[in-house]
XYZ file of C-alpha atoms in Angstrom:
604
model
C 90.491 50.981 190.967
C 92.811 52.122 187.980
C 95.396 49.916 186.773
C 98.584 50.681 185.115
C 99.430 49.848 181.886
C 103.420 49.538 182.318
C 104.714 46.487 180.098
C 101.336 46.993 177.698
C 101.860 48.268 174.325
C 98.488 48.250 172.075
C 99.479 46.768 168.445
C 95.905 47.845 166.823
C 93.666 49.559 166.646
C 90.218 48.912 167.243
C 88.628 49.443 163.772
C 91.845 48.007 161.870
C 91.550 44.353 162.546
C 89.642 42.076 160.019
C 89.330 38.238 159.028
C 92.635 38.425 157.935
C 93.904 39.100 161.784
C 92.282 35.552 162.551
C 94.716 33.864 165.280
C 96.774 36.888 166.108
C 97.240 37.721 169.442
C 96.607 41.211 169.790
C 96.094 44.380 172.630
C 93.173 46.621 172.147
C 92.555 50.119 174.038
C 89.812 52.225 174.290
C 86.058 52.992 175.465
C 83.167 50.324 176.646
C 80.785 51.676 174.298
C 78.138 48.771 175.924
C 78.489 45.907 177.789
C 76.157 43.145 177.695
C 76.370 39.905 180.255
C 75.083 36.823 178.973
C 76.306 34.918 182.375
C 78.568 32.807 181.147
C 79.895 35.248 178.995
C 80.464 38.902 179.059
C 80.710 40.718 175.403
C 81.746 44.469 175.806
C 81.901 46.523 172.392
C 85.199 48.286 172.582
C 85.619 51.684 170.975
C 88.237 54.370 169.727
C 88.482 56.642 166.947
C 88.536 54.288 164.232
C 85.907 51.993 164.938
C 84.204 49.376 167.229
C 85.200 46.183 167.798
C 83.437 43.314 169.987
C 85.628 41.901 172.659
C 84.517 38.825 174.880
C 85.294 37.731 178.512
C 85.146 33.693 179.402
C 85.599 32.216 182.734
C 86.950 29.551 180.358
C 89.858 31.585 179.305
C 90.268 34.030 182.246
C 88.517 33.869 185.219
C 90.119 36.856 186.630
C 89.764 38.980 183.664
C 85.967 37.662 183.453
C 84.805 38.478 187.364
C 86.510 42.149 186.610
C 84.608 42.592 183.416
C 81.358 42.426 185.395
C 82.472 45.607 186.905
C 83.133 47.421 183.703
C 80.395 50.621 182.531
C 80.249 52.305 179.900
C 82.596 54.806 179.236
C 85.492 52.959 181.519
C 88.740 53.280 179.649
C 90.167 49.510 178.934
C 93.083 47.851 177.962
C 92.892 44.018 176.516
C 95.063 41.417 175.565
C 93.596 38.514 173.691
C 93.090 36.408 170.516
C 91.705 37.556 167.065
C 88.616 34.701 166.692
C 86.287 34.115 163.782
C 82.558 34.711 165.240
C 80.402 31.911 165.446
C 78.198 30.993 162.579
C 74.580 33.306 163.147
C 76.443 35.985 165.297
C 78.101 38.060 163.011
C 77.447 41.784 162.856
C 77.180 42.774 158.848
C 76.447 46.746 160.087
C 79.721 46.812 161.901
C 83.154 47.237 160.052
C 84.623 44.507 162.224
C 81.339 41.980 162.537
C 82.759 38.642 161.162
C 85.310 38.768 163.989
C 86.034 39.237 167.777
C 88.532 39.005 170.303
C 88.600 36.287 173.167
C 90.473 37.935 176.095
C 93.176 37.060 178.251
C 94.123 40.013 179.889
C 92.073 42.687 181.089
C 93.399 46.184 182.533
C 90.847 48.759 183.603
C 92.929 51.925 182.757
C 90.642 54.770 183.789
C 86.722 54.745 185.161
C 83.902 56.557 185.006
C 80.842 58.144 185.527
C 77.790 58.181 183.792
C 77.941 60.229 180.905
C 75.173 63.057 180.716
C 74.218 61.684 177.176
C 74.202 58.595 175.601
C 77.691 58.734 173.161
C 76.560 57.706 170.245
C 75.453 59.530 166.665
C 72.133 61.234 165.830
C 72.071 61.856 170.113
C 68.867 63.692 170.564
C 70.185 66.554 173.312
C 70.330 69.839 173.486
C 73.341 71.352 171.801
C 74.475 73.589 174.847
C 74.907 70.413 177.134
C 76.280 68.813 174.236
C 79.091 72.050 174.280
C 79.399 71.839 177.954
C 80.225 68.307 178.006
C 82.343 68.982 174.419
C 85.060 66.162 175.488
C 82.583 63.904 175.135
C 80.829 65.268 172.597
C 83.686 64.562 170.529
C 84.146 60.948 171.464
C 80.771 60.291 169.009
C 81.844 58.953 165.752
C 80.293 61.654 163.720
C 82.411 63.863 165.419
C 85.725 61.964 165.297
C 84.607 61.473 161.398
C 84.106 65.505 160.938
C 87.737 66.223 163.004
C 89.457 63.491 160.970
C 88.044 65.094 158.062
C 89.208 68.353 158.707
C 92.823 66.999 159.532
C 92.946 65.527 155.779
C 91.487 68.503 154.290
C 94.264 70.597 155.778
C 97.335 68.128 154.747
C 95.592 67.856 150.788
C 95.547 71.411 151.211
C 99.070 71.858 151.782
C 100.071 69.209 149.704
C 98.870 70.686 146.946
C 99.837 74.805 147.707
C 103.553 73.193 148.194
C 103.158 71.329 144.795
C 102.817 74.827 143.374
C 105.207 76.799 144.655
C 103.380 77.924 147.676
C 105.319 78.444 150.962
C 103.692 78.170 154.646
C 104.719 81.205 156.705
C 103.390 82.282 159.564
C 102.102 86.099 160.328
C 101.581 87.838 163.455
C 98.771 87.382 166.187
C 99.171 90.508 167.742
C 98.934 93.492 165.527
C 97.961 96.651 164.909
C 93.930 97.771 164.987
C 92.272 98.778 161.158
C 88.930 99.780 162.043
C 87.976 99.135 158.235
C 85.680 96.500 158.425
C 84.362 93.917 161.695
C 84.539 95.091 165.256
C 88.645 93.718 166.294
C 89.564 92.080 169.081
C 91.631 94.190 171.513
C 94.356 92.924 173.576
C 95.702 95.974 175.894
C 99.481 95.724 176.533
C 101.302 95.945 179.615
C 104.511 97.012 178.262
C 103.161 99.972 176.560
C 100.935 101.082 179.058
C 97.282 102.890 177.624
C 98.211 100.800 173.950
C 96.195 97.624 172.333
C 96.995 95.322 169.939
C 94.247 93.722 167.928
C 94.275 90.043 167.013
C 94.166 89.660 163.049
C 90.724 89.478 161.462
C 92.691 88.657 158.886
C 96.415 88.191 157.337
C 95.381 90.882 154.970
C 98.011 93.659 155.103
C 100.967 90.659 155.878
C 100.107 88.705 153.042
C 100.536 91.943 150.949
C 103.924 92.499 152.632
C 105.019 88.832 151.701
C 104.482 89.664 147.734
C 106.233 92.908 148.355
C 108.969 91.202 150.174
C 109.662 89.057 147.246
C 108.098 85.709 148.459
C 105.905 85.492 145.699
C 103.495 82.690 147.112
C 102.289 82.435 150.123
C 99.828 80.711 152.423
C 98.358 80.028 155.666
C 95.934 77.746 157.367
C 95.220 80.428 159.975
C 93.045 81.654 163.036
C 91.394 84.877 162.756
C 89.084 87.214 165.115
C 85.911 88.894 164.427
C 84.104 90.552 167.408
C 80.676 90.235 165.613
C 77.106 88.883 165.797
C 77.455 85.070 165.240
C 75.443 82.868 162.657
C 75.031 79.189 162.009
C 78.056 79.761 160.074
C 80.202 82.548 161.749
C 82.339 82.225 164.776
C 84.259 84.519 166.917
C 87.654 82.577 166.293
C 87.660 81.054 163.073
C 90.339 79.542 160.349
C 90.801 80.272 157.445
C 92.772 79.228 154.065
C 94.811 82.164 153.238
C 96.782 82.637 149.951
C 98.747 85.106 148.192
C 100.620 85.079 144.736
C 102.543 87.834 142.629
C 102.506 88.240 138.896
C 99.199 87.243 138.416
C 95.439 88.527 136.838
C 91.834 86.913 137.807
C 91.698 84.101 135.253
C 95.382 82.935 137.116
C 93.882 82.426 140.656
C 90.778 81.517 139.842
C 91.887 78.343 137.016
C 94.086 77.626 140.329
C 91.761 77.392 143.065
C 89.585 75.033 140.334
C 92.258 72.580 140.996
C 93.061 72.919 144.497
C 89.032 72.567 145.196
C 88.429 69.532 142.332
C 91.138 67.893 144.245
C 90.404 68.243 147.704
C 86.612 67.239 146.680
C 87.712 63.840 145.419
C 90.164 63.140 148.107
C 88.134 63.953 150.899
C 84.587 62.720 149.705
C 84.907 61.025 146.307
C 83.430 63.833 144.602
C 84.256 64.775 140.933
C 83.962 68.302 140.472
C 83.494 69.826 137.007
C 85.630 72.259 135.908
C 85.681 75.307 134.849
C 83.168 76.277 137.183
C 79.829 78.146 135.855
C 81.305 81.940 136.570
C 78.467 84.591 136.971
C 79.103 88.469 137.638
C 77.516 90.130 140.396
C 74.895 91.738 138.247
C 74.077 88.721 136.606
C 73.974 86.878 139.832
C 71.479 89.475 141.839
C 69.543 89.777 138.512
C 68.346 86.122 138.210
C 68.610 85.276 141.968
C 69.079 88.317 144.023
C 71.974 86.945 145.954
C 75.603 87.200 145.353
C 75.627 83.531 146.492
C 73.401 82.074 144.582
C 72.126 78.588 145.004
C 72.139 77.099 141.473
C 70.996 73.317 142.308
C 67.134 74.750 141.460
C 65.391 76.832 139.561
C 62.777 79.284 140.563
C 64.477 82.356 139.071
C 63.799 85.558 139.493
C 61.834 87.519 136.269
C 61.749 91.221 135.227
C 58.365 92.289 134.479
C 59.080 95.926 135.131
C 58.581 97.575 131.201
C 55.456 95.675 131.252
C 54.517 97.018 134.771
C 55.179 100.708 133.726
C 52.076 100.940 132.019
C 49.792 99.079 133.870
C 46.605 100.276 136.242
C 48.251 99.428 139.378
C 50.330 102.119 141.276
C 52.498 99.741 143.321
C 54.264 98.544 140.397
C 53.999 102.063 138.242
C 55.671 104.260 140.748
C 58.616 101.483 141.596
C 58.975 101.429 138.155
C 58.825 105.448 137.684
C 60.727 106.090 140.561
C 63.913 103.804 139.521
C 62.911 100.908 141.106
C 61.814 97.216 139.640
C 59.493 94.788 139.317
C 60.512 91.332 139.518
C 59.060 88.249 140.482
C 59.650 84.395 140.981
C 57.589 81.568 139.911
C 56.178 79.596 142.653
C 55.537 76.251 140.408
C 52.566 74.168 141.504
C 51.821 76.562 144.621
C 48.691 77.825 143.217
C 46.506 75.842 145.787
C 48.264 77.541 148.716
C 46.015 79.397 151.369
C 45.696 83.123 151.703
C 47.089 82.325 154.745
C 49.906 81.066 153.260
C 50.792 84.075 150.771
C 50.209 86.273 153.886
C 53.040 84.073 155.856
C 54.845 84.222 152.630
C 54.505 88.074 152.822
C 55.886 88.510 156.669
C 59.147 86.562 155.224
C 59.267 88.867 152.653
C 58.994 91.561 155.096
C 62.146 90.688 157.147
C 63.879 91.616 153.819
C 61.906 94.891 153.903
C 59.877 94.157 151.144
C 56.771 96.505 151.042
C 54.073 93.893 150.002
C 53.918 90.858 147.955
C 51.658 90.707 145.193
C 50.952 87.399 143.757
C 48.277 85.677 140.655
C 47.031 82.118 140.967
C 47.558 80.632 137.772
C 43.893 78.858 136.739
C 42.906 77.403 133.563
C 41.158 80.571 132.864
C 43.580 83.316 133.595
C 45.397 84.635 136.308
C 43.597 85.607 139.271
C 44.100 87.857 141.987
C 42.714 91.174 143.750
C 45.101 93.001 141.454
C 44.260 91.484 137.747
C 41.621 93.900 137.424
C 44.416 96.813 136.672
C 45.744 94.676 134.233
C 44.678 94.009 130.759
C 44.676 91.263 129.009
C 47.993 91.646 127.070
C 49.528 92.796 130.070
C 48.161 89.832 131.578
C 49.677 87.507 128.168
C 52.873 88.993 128.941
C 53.170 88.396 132.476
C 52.331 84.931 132.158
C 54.513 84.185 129.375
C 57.285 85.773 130.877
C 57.506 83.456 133.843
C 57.056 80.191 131.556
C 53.412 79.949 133.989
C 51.155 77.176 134.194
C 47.767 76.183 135.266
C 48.493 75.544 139.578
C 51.491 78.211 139.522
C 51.770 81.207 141.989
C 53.561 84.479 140.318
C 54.728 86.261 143.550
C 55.877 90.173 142.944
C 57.921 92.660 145.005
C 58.199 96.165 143.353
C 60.619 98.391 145.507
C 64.251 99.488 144.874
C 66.738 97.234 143.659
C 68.299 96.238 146.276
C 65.229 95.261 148.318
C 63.558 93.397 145.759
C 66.821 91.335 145.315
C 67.156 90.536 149.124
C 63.060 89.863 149.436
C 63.195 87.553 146.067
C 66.099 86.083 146.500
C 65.452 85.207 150.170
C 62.002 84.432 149.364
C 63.667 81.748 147.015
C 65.352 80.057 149.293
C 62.513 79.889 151.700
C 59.981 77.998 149.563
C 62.074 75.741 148.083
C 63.193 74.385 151.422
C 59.231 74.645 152.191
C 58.356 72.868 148.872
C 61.850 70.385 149.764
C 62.836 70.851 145.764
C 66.827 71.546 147.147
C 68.313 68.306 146.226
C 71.092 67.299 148.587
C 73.290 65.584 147.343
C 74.381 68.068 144.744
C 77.245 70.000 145.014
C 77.061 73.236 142.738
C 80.394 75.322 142.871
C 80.547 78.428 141.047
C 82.201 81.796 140.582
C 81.193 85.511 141.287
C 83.026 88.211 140.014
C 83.269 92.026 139.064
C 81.460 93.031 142.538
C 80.883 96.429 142.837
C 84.164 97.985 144.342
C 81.964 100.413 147.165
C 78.811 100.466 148.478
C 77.227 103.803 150.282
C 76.414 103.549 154.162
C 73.404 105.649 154.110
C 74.176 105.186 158.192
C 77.844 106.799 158.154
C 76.952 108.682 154.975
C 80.060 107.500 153.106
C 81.344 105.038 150.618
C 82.687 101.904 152.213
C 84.548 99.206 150.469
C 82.091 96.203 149.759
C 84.908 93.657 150.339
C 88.381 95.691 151.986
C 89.722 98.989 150.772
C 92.646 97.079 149.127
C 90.951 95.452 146.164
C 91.833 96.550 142.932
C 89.675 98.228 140.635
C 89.074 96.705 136.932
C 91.234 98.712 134.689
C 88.865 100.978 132.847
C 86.401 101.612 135.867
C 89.413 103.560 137.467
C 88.671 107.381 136.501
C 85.058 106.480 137.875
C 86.788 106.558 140.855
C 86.538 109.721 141.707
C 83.485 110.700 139.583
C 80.739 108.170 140.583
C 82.335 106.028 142.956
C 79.150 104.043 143.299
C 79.978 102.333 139.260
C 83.645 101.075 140.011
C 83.750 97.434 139.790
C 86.379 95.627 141.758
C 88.550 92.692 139.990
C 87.086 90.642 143.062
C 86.220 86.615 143.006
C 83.602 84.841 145.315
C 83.331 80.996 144.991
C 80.286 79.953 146.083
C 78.728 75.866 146.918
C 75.352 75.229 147.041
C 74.359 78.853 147.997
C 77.277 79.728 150.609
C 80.014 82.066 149.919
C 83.102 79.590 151.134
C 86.171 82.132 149.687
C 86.379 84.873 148.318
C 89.681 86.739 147.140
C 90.330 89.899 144.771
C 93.519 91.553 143.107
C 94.966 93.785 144.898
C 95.793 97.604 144.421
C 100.241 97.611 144.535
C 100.315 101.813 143.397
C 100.495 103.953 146.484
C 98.543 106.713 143.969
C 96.002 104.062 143.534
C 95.957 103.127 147.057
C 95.677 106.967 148.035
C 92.741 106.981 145.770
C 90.852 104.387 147.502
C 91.487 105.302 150.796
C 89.957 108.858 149.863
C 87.225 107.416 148.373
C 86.365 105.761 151.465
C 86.796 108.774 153.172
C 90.115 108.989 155.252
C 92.151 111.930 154.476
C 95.778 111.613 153.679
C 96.519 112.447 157.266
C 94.318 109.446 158.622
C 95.750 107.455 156.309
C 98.536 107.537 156.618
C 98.147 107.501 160.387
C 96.763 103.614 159.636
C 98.468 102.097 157.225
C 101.854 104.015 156.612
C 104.019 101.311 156.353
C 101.941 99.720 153.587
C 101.759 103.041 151.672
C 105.346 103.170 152.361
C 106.448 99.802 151.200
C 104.545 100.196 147.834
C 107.372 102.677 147.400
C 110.213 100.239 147.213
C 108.737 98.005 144.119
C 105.788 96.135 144.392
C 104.598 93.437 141.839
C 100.980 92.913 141.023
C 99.834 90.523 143.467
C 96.086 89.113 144.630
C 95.024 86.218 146.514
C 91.766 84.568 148.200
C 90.953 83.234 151.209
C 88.614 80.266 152.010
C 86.838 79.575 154.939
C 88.090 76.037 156.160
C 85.087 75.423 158.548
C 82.759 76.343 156.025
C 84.082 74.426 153.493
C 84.406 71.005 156.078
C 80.710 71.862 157.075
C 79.720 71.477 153.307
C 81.518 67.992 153.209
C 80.324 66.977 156.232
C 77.069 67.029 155.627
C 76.564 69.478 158.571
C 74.292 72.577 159.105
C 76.740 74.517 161.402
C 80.314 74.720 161.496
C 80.382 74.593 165.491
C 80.042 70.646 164.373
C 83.107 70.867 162.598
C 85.269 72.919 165.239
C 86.792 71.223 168.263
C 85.863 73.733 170.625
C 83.283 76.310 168.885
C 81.369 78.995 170.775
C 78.002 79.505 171.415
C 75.734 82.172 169.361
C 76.417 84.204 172.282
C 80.252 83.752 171.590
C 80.690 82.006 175.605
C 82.640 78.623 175.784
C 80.097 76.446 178.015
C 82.962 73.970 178.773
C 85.818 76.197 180.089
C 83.050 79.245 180.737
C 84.855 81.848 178.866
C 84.808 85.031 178.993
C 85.569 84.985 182.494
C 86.705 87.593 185.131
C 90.180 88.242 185.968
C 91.379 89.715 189.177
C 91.672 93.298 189.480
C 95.621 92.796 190.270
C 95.791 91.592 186.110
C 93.563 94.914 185.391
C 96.044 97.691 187.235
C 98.735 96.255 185.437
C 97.365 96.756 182.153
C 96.172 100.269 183.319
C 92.137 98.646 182.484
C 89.461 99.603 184.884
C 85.898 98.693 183.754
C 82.981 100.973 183.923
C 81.007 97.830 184.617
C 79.683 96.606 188.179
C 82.126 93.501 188.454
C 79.554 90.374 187.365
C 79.125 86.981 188.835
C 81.392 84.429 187.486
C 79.377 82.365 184.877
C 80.968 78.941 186.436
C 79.414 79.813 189.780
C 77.715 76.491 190.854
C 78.057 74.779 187.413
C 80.092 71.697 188.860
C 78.318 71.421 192.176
């Protein structure tokens, strides 16, 4: 049976006691993480949130509190009274934080039972993630988990710490608003008070933010949820939160030297890490040029090469009509690989595939040349060139993609990445921040036929691209900002456009006439009319950016209550029906045969 604790007040916690406490009289709660009888004795390793701490039941002390402690199981929430105690010479625990003492108990209270847990709680638990997410309350008792939430609870406060040291103000923006369809699928949320109308929860503060500078606040931020009905990814999530800035009277180099300090700071607060700074800055074109990404991964080598003047006059029409046609030749320099399998470079050449690479053409670097089934359309200068090019050795493999640009910078650049987690060359425990800027400002959809904007349609243009604007859209470069660690894009940010003409220009660019947009944005184009100061800002993914200092490969272990790939909650079972009474008052009837509940039989 459960006991009460009424006239119990715990003074510690269970990880905070030391040598020091030796003597004190002291009352512990929390978790039996194990329980081990010796028969005359009954040890029982007490756990909450800040540690473990070995508590011991004698006869000798109390008998009572001894012949209930043989009923305790793991999991069983206790409460106990009893002396801090040196342990005896031999027994101490050096891998525990609290091994050189215990505590003899008095008093024992057992608060709340339980059953057996469906996995063991305890790190590196080898179970399969989705009973790990339907069981997430427990889940989250694991000290790895406790670590990565208490983690994410300083990062937040050093976070706002520092904004309010410079001038930042917290201010919250709405949850319900209006639907952009620039950009990710929203999240609609019909209303009942204006029957046949949605709102659309934010996928961003984007337009708000804008609306703070123009309202005079000057700097603003946010530690906010957002919504993105889209596929999901190791590191995407249907809810999601991000850091979310804005400042007036500001250029690039501004927010940029500012975020340096906000993330040098946070880094050696939250893991001891001294970040360099100013951090290595690369533009986009430099960045897809040497390692087709615009997130590049900087902590190795293995960078991509242009061979394509040398492959314009060679024998081989693969690489002569890429390089006729407008296209390039580049390749990346597989060092040491030259003893891998045909096999191998054929698995390598499926990869590349994915990326819709054509082909992969490759030469084994011997002591007597390169070899391969192409090297006989290839002369030896050409040959020379290659080699020397790519800095190749004897044992290296030269792997080629000739295509358009941007598939031979998604095929290399992915094809990077690939083998040198295959070759295990990434080293760990580097942390390489860095900056990407001048992105290109549009990108064509051949599927739409239009120009889209690559980040939103509110990102400034640099200065002199702007008469391109309407000329060759497809050369505008936007004053945009990534920041990038260790190969993942964790914020990105841009100045913003604050002329309505400019605006207008954009939006026609992208293809909305002046009647459409106005339709979607009038009160933005409207505002800009009333005296707007230049303004930009950046946003950071917070569970990104925990995930990197967690150590962690997905951010659904750094998020309380994450979703599934499939965006479903396994512990609450959500989405879930509602009852047709809820649909006729929002005026909603689905086209869809109603389906099963997905918590049908799950608890039985």
């Amino acid at each position: 049976m459960s006991e009460s604790m009424q006239g119990l007040k715990r003074s510690h916690y269970c990880g905070e006691l030391t040598a020091v406490d030796n003597g004190r009289v002291v009352t512990l709660m929390g978790w039996v993480n194990t329980r081990r009888d010796h028969g005359g004795l009954i040890f029982v390793d007490l756990r909450d949130r800040t540690g473990l701490i070995q508590v011991v039941f004698s006869p000798e002390i109390n008998s009572a509190s001894f012949t209930k402690a043989g009923g305790v199981r793991s999991e069983y929430v206790l409460a106990v009274t009893g002396r801090v105690s040196i342990r005896p010479e031999g027994t101490d625990n050096p891998n525990l934080a609290t091994g050189e003492i215990e505590v003899l108990v008095d008093e024992l209270r057992v608060l709340s039972q339980a059953k057996t847990p469906p996995f063991y709680i305890e790190d590196g638990v080898e179970v399969d993630e989705n009973l790990r997410l339907r069981y997430r309350y427990l889940d989250l008792r694991r000290p790895e988990m406790q670590h990565a939430l208490h983690l994410r609870h300083r990062a937040a406060k050093a976070v706002r710490d520092f904004l309010d040291e410079h001038g930042f103000w917290e201010i919250d923006t709405p949850m319900l608003t209006r639907s952009t369809p620039e950009g990710a699928r929203d999240f609609l949320v019909p209303s009942r008070l204006n029957a046949g109308r949605f709102y659309a929860l934010p996928q961003s503060p984007q337009l708000f933010k804008q609306l703070l500078m123009v309202s005079g606040v000057d700097r603003y931020f946010q530690i906010v949820r957002c919504f993105r009905d889209e596929d999901l990814r190791a590191d995407r999530q249907p809810e999601f939160t991000q850091i979310d800035m804005e400042l007036s009277f500001v250029d690039v180099e501004d927010v940029l030297e500012l975020m340096e300090k906000m993330v040098s700071r946070l880094c050696r607060e939250m893991v001891g890490l001294e970040v360099e700074t100013p951090l290595p800055r690369f533009t986009y074109q430099e960045a897809m040029d040497r390692f087709g990404s615009d997130k590049p991964d900087t902590r190795f080598g293995m960078e991509l090469v242009d061979i394509t003047d040398i492959a314009r006059g060679c024998g081989f029409k693969v690489f002569t009509s890429a390089a006729e046609e407008g296209g390039q030749v580049r390749g990346i320099n597989a060092a040491g690989c030259g003893g891998y399998s045909r096999k191998d470079i054929d698995d390598l050449t499926k990869f590349a595939a994915i990326y819709r690479a054509r082909g992969l053409a490759y030469f084994i670097v011997t002591a007597e040349g390169a070899k391969s089934p192409i090297t006989k359309f290839f002369n030896d200068q050409e040959i020379a060139a290659i080699l020397e090019r790519f800095n190749a050795r004897e044992g290296d493999l030269l792997l080629f993609v000739a295509d358009q640009p941007d598939v031979v910078a998604a095929s290399l650049g992915a094809l990077r990445v690939h083998l040198a987690e295959q070759l295990d060359i990434i080293p760990r425990d580097k942390f390489n921040f860095l900056w990407v800027t001048d992105f290109p400002l549009l990108e064509y959809d051949e599927e739409e036929k239009r120009w889209v904007a690559m980040h939103h349609p509110f990102t400034s243009p640099l200065e002199e691209d702007l008469p391109l604007l309407q000329t060759d859209p497809g050369k505008v470069r936007a004053r945009a900002y990534d920041i990038v660690l260790n190969g993942i894009e964790i914020g990105g940010g841009s100045i913003r456009i604050h002329r309505r003409d400019v605006q207008e220009l954009m939006f026609n660019a992208i293809g909305l006439t002046k009647e459409e947009a106005h339709e979607k944005f009038f009160y933005m184009l409207e505002a800009f009319e009333y005296g707007t100061p230049p303004h930009g800002g950046i946003a950071f993914g917070f569970d990104r950016l925990i995930m990197l200092l967690a150590g962690k490969k997905t951010i659904r272990d750094v998020i309380p209550f994450p979703k599934t790939q499939s965006a479903t909650d396994l512990m609450t079972m959500a989405p879930g029906n509602v009852d047709e009474r809820q649909l006729r008052e929002l005026h909603i009837k689905s086209t869809l045969k109603k389906l099963p509940d997905q918590n049908n039989n799950k608890n039985k």
